Every structure is written in structure tokens, then in C-alpha cells.
PDB file of C-alpha atoms in Angstrom:
ATOM      1  CA  UNK S1000     -28.290 -26.459  30.767  1.00 53.00           C
ATOM      2  CA  UNK S1001     -31.982 -26.119  31.663  1.00 59.00           C
ATOM      3  CA  UNK S1002     -34.236 -24.171  29.193  1.00 61.00           C
ATOM      4  CA  UNK S1003     -37.086 -21.770  29.984  1.00 60.00           C
ATOM      5  CA  UNK S1004     -40.302 -21.758  28.174  1.00 61.00           C
ATOM      6  CA  UNK S1005     -38.696 -19.713  25.229  1.00 65.00           C
ATOM      7  CA  UNK S1006     -35.849 -22.223  25.067  1.00 67.00           C
ATOM      8  CA  UNK S1007     -33.360 -19.762  26.599  1.00 65.00           C
ATOM      9  CA  UNK S1008     -30.628 -21.289  28.786  1.00 65.00           C
ATOM     10  CA  UNK S1009     -31.126 -20.712  32.476  1.00 62.00           C
ATOM     11  CA  UNK S1010     -28.183 -21.274  34.805  1.00 66.00           C
ATOM     12  CA  UNK S1011     -26.723 -19.937  38.084  1.00 74.00           C
ATOM     13  CA  UNK S1012     -28.187 -16.614  39.329  1.00 81.00           C
ATOM     14  CA  UNK S1013     -31.060 -16.562  36.697  1.00 84.00           C
ATOM     15  CA  UNK S1014     -32.114 -20.080  37.822  1.00 86.00           C
ATOM     16  CA  UNK S1015     -32.159 -19.145  41.517  1.00 90.00           C
ATOM     17  CA  UNK S1016     -33.865 -15.876  40.807  1.00 90.00           C
ATOM     18  CA  UNK S1017     -36.598 -17.709  38.930  1.00 90.00           C
ATOM     19  CA  UNK S1018     -37.072 -20.153  41.772  1.00 92.00           C
ATOM     20  CA  UNK S1019     -37.292 -17.270  44.231  1.00 94.00           C
ATOM     21  CA  UNK S1020     -39.584 -15.318  42.109  1.00 93.00           C
ATOM     22  CA  UNK S1021     -42.052 -18.307  41.913  1.00 94.00           C
ATOM     23  CA  UNK S1022     -41.750 -19.178  45.596  1.00 95.00           C
ATOM     24  CA  UNK S1023     -42.687 -15.609  46.546  1.00 95.00           C
ATOM     25  CA  UNK S1024     -45.353 -15.045  43.888  1.00 95.00           C
ATOM     26  CA  UNK S1025     -47.026 -18.429  44.530  1.00 96.00           C
ATOM     27  CA  UNK S1026     -46.593 -18.821  48.271  1.00 96.00           C
ATOM     28  CA  UNK S1027     -44.301 -16.662  50.405  1.00 95.00           C
ATOM     29  CA  UNK S1028     -46.019 -13.295  49.704  1.00 93.00           C
ATOM     30  CA  UNK S1029     -49.274 -14.631  51.135  1.00 94.00           C
ATOM     31  CA  UNK S1030     -47.763 -16.707  53.951  1.00 95.00           C
ATOM     32  CA  UNK S1031     -44.550 -14.881  55.151  1.00 91.00           C
ATOM     33  CA  UNK S1032     -41.903 -17.292  56.155  1.00 94.00           C
ATOM     34  CA  UNK S1033     -38.193 -17.343  56.413  1.00 96.00           C
ATOM     35  CA  UNK S1034     -36.352 -18.277  53.217  1.00 96.00           C
ATOM     36  CA  UNK S1035     -32.860 -19.273  53.828  1.00 96.00           C
ATOM     37  CA  UNK S1036     -30.107 -19.738  51.098  1.00 94.00           C
ATOM     38  CA  UNK S1037     -27.396 -21.877  52.535  1.00 94.00           C
ATOM     39  CA  UNK S1038     -23.846 -21.738  51.049  1.00 92.00           C
ATOM     40  CA  UNK S1039     -20.264 -22.863  51.890  1.00 91.00           C
ATOM     41  CA  UNK S1040     -17.160 -20.764  52.096  1.00 89.00           C
ATOM     42  CA  UNK S1041     -15.894 -22.031  48.805  1.00 87.00           C
ATOM     43  CA  UNK S1042     -19.006 -21.107  46.922  1.00 85.00           C
ATOM     44  CA  UNK S1043     -20.052 -17.954  48.761  1.00 90.00           C
ATOM     45  CA  UNK S1044     -22.173 -15.607  46.840  1.00 89.00           C
ATOM     46  CA  UNK S1045     -20.497 -12.145  46.212  1.00 89.00           C
ATOM     47  CA  UNK S1046     -22.165  -8.978  47.309  1.00 91.00           C
ATOM     48  CA  UNK S1047     -23.586  -8.287  43.890  1.00 89.00           C
ATOM     49  CA  UNK S1048     -25.408 -11.632  43.943  1.00 88.00           C
ATOM     50  CA  UNK S1049     -26.872 -11.114  47.413  1.00 90.00           C
ATOM     51  CA  UNK S1050     -27.958  -7.648  46.488  1.00 89.00           C
ATOM     52  CA  UNK S1051     -29.557  -8.849  43.165  1.00 86.00           C
ATOM     53  CA  UNK S1052     -31.517 -11.626  44.937  1.00 88.00           C
ATOM     54  CA  UNK S1053     -32.649  -9.144  47.653  1.00 86.00           C
ATOM     55  CA  UNK S1054     -33.552  -6.138  45.533  1.00 79.00           C
ATOM     56  CA  UNK S1055     -36.942  -7.668  44.724  1.00 77.00           C
ATOM     57  CA  UNK S1056     -39.724  -7.598  47.212  1.00 84.00           C
ATOM     58  CA  UNK S1057     -38.368 -10.711  49.167  1.00 90.00           C
ATOM     59  CA  UNK S1058     -38.887 -10.197  52.787  1.00 91.00           C
ATOM     60  CA  UNK S1059     -37.329 -12.588  55.319  1.00 94.00           C
ATOM     61  CA  UNK S1060     -34.719 -13.793  52.735  1.00 95.00           C
ATOM     62  CA  UNK S1061     -31.540 -14.862  54.601  1.00 94.00           C
ATOM     63  CA  UNK S1062     -28.138 -15.978  53.538  1.00 95.00           C
ATOM     64  CA  UNK S1063     -26.298 -18.413  55.854  1.00 95.00           C
ATOM     65  CA  UNK S1064     -22.820 -19.689  55.378  1.00 95.00           C
ATOM     66  CA  UNK S1065     -22.158 -23.189  56.641  1.00 95.00           C
ATOM     67  CA  UNK S1066     -18.956 -23.369  58.661  1.00 93.00           C
ATOM     68  CA  UNK S1067     -16.780 -26.396  59.320  1.00 90.00           C
ATOM     69  CA  UNK S1068     -19.154 -27.682  61.990  1.00 91.00           C
ATOM     70  CA  UNK S1069     -21.896 -28.232  59.295  1.00 93.00           C
ATOM     71  CA  UNK S1070     -19.949 -28.587  56.102  1.00 92.00           C
ATOM     72  CA  UNK S1071     -17.240 -31.184  56.699  1.00 88.00           C
ATOM     73  CA  UNK S1072     -16.638 -34.772  55.901  1.00 85.00           C
ATOM     74  CA  UNK S1073     -17.660 -37.269  58.610  1.00 84.00           C
ATOM     75  CA  UNK S1074     -15.167 -38.127  61.112  1.00 84.00           C
ATOM     76  CA  UNK S1075     -12.285 -40.219  59.867  1.00 83.00           C
ATOM     77  CA  UNK S1076     -12.673 -39.433  56.142  1.00 82.00           C
ATOM     78  CA  UNK S1077     -10.122 -37.279  54.398  1.00 82.00           C
ATOM     79  CA  UNK S1078     -10.666 -35.546  51.051  1.00 80.00           C
ATOM     80  CA  UNK S1079      -7.470 -36.986  49.616  1.00 81.00           C
ATOM     81  CA  UNK S1080      -9.043 -40.480  49.998  1.00 79.00           C
ATOM     82  CA  UNK S1081     -11.743 -39.476  47.462  1.00 73.00           C
ATOM     83  CA  UNK S1082     -10.321 -41.791  44.650  1.00 72.00           C
ATOM     84  CA  UNK S1083     -10.747 -44.822  47.012  1.00 75.00           C
ATOM     85  CA  UNK S1084     -14.325 -44.282  47.792  1.00 76.00           C
ATOM     86  CA  UNK S1085     -17.235 -46.146  46.246  1.00 72.00           C
ATOM     87  CA  UNK S1086     -18.407 -44.079  43.236  1.00 72.00           C
ATOM     88  CA  UNK S1087     -15.537 -41.620  43.131  1.00 68.00           C
ATOM     89  CA  UNK S1088     -17.334 -39.723  40.326  1.00 76.00           C
ATOM     90  CA  UNK S1089     -19.282 -37.835  42.914  1.00 80.00           C
ATOM     91  CA  UNK S1090     -17.211 -34.815  43.929  1.00 82.00           C
ATOM     92  CA  UNK S1091     -16.596 -33.825  47.663  1.00 83.00           C
ATOM     93  CA  UNK S1092     -18.841 -30.852  47.185  1.00 85.00           C
ATOM     94  CA  UNK S1093     -21.749 -33.083  46.023  1.00 86.00           C
ATOM     95  CA  UNK S1094     -21.139 -35.505  49.042  1.00 86.00           C
ATOM     96  CA  UNK S1095     -21.066 -32.562  51.482  1.00 90.00           C
ATOM     97  CA  UNK S1096     -24.388 -31.282  50.067  1.00 91.00           C
ATOM     98  CA  UNK S1097     -25.984 -34.656  50.325  1.00 91.00           C
ATOM     99  CA  UNK S1098     -24.767 -35.067  53.904  1.00 91.00           C
ATOM    100  CA  UNK S1099     -26.153 -31.668  54.818  1.00 94.00           C
ATOM    101  CA  UNK S1100     -29.556 -32.264  53.348  1.00 92.00           C
ATOM    102  CA  UNK S1101     -29.928 -35.781  54.465  1.00 92.00           C
ATOM    103  CA  UNK S1102     -28.484 -35.549  58.102  1.00 93.00           C
ATOM    104  CA  UNK S1103     -27.178 -32.266  59.312  1.00 95.00           C
ATOM    105  CA  UNK S1104     -29.766 -29.749  58.226  1.00 95.00           C
ATOM    106  CA  UNK S1105     -32.312 -31.089  60.723  1.00 94.00           C
ATOM    107  CA  UNK S1106     -30.392 -30.532  64.032  1.00 95.00           C
ATOM    108  CA  UNK S1107     -29.197 -27.182  62.616  1.00 96.00           C
ATOM    109  CA  UNK S1108     -32.761 -25.897  61.959  1.00 95.00           C
ATOM    110  CA  UNK S1109     -34.112 -27.469  65.220  1.00 95.00           C
ATOM    111  CA  UNK S1110     -31.484 -25.559  67.179  1.00 96.00           C
ATOM    112  CA  UNK S1111     -32.759 -22.456  65.351  1.00 95.00           C
ATOM    113  CA  UNK S1112     -36.283 -23.125  66.528  1.00 95.00           C
ATOM    114  CA  UNK S1113     -37.813 -24.375  63.324  1.00 93.00           C
ATOM    115  CA  UNK S1114     -40.360 -27.194  63.457  1.00 89.00           C
ATOM    116  CA  UNK S1115     -41.086 -27.706  59.694  1.00 89.00           C
ATOM    117  CA  UNK S1116     -38.977 -27.153  56.591  1.00 91.00           C
ATOM    118  CA  UNK S1117     -39.700 -26.870  52.908  1.00 91.00           C
ATOM    119  CA  UNK S1118     -36.547 -27.727  51.035  1.00 91.00           C
ATOM    120  CA  UNK S1119     -36.025 -26.430  47.480  1.00 91.00           C
ATOM    121  CA  UNK S1120     -33.141 -26.530  45.188  1.00 88.00           C
ATOM    122  CA  UNK S1121     -32.161 -23.571  43.006  1.00 86.00           C
ATOM    123  CA  UNK S1122     -34.225 -25.148  40.123  1.00 83.00           C
ATOM    124  CA  UNK S1123     -37.227 -26.025  42.262  1.00 87.00           C
ATOM    125  CA  UNK S1124     -40.207 -24.108  40.883  1.00 89.00           C
ATOM    126  CA  UNK S1125     -43.509 -23.648  42.587  1.00 92.00           C
ATOM    127  CA  UNK S1126     -45.528 -23.543  39.387  1.00 90.00           C
ATOM    128  CA  UNK S1127     -48.935 -22.678  40.836  1.00 91.00           C
ATOM    129  CA  UNK S1128     -50.565 -20.775  43.702  1.00 95.00           C
ATOM    130  CA  UNK S1129     -50.620 -22.452  47.012  1.00 95.00           C
ATOM    131  CA  UNK S1130     -53.668 -20.989  48.831  1.00 95.00           C
ATOM    132  CA  UNK S1131     -53.145 -22.298  52.373  1.00 95.00           C
ATOM    133  CA  UNK S1132     -50.233 -22.142  54.877  1.00 96.00           C
ATOM    134  CA  UNK S1133     -48.370 -25.465  54.274  1.00 93.00           C
ATOM    135  CA  UNK S1134     -46.655 -25.258  57.683  1.00 93.00           C
ATOM    136  CA  UNK S1135     -49.970 -24.730  59.576  1.00 94.00           C
ATOM    137  CA  UNK S1136     -51.535 -27.613  57.608  1.00 94.00           C
ATOM    138  CA  UNK S1137     -48.556 -29.907  58.435  1.00 92.00           C
ATOM    139  CA  UNK S1138     -48.709 -28.991  62.173  1.00 92.00           C
ATOM    140  CA  UNK S1139     -52.617 -29.136  62.400  1.00 94.00           C
ATOM    141  CA  UNK S1140     -52.725 -32.476  60.715  1.00 92.00           C
ATOM    142  CA  UNK S1141     -49.847 -34.023  62.584  1.00 91.00           C
ATOM    143  CA  UNK S1142     -47.867 -34.524  59.248  1.00 87.00           C
ATOM    144  CA  UNK S1143     -44.200 -35.264  59.473  1.00 85.00           C
ATOM    145  CA  UNK S1144     -43.362 -35.404  55.751  1.00 82.00           C
ATOM    146  CA  UNK S1145     -44.730 -34.454  52.363  1.00 81.00           C
ATOM    147  CA  UNK S1146     -43.615 -34.026  48.867  1.00 78.00           C
ATOM    148  CA  UNK S1147     -44.567 -33.037  45.363  1.00 76.00           C
ATOM    149  CA  UNK S1148     -43.096 -34.488  42.177  1.00 73.00           C
ATOM    150  CA  UNK S1149     -44.548 -32.961  39.119  1.00 72.00           C
ATOM    151  CA  UNK S1150     -44.649 -35.230  36.089  1.00 68.00           C
ATOM    152  CA  UNK S1151     -44.815 -33.799  32.752  1.00 67.00           C
ATOM    153  CA  UNK S1152     -46.099 -36.132  30.065  1.00 63.00           C
ATOM    154  CA  UNK S1153     -44.296 -35.906  26.598  1.00 66.00           C
ATOM    155  CA  UNK S1154     -46.282 -35.251  23.581  1.00 65.00           C
ATOM    156  CA  UNK S1155     -47.625 -31.804  24.547  1.00 65.00           C
ATOM    157  CA  UNK S1156     -51.023 -30.927  23.013  1.00 68.00           C
ATOM    158  CA  UNK S1157     -51.023 -34.169  21.152  1.00 75.00           C
ATOM    159  CA  UNK S1158     -51.099 -36.280  24.325  1.00 73.00           C
ATOM    160  CA  UNK S1159     -54.061 -34.129  25.593  1.00 74.00           C
ATOM    161  CA  UNK S1160     -55.958 -34.580  22.268  1.00 80.00           C
ATOM    162  CA  UNK S1161     -55.415 -38.384  22.568  1.00 78.00           C
ATOM    163  CA  UNK S1162     -56.833 -38.455  26.087  1.00 78.00           C
ATOM    164  CA  UNK S1163     -59.757 -36.355  25.103  1.00 79.00           C
ATOM    165  CA  UNK S1164     -60.574 -38.658  22.115  1.00 83.00           C
ATOM    166  CA  UNK S1165     -60.299 -41.681  24.366  1.00 82.00           C
ATOM    167  CA  UNK S1166     -62.630 -40.278  26.944  1.00 83.00           C
ATOM    168  CA  UNK S1167     -65.157 -39.301  24.252  1.00 85.00           C
ATOM    169  CA  UNK S1168     -65.394 -42.848  22.915  1.00 78.00           C
TER     170      UNK S1168
END
């Protein structure tokens, strides 16, 4: 399980809630944009979960169930064949999710009229303020793709002190 700054375990709803809290406080409250939570019929959020996520000031938060058109194995593959596939340790659900994010999300969102997308997982955290409209920047700059991968160096304060001593000498 993931841990927060106080070493408390965060999972499920608390993890998604934290991701949304940071997205809205560091970006979406200044640059209103649609926020869509996709789910499949097997893992549909209950009414309590939807209400809990929407009870905060989160305008334009939408829930969309992916039906069989979008959440299905490629033509010719059957779930019962799972044990024959290369890397059978990856579940059907995981494979459907990867297919959705790698291939199917793009025609889906294009048909909905979207031109740019920011994809976040339930454990993706916008850790600092973004003071410009990402989508306008992408459009105006002719950008097709961008990403951020934060890297946290081990060692905490000790690493920073080591770098400071090195720079002083």
C-alpha cells in the first residue's frame, strides 16, 4: 500500500480523493476543465463513492462507464484463453485497462470533441501549482505530447546537505 507523509496507508477512495484534491487545488480550480473518471461495469463506483467524490468543490467532474464497445478484448481473443497468453500473470482487467489507455481512449475522446488530454491515475498527484493553462500552451505551441515524471532522490535532508557541501567547495 502507498503511504502518505504521515506514513498512513492510503488506498482506494482516499487515494483517488487525494489525487482529485491536488488536481483541483493546483490546477483545475484556476483553469476549469472536464475531469472524467472512467470505470467498467465490474468495478463501478457505488452511489456513496460518487457522492463522496463530488461533495467537494469539484465542478465538471464526470463519471463514465465504459461499455462493451470500449472495454472488451480484441477481436478473436477469449478470456478463457488467458492462461495461454504470453505473461499470463497480467489479469484480464489489467490488459483491458492498458488497451483502453494505449489505443481506445483516443478515438473515444476525439468523438467527444476533445483535442488534448491529461491522463492521470488514481495515485497521480499534481504536487505544485500550475500557473498556466496546459491545454492552451499545448495548442498554441503545436505540442502533441508531454509528460512529467518526478524523481525523488533517496537520502532526504542528508542528500541536500551533501549537494550543498559539494557546491560550497
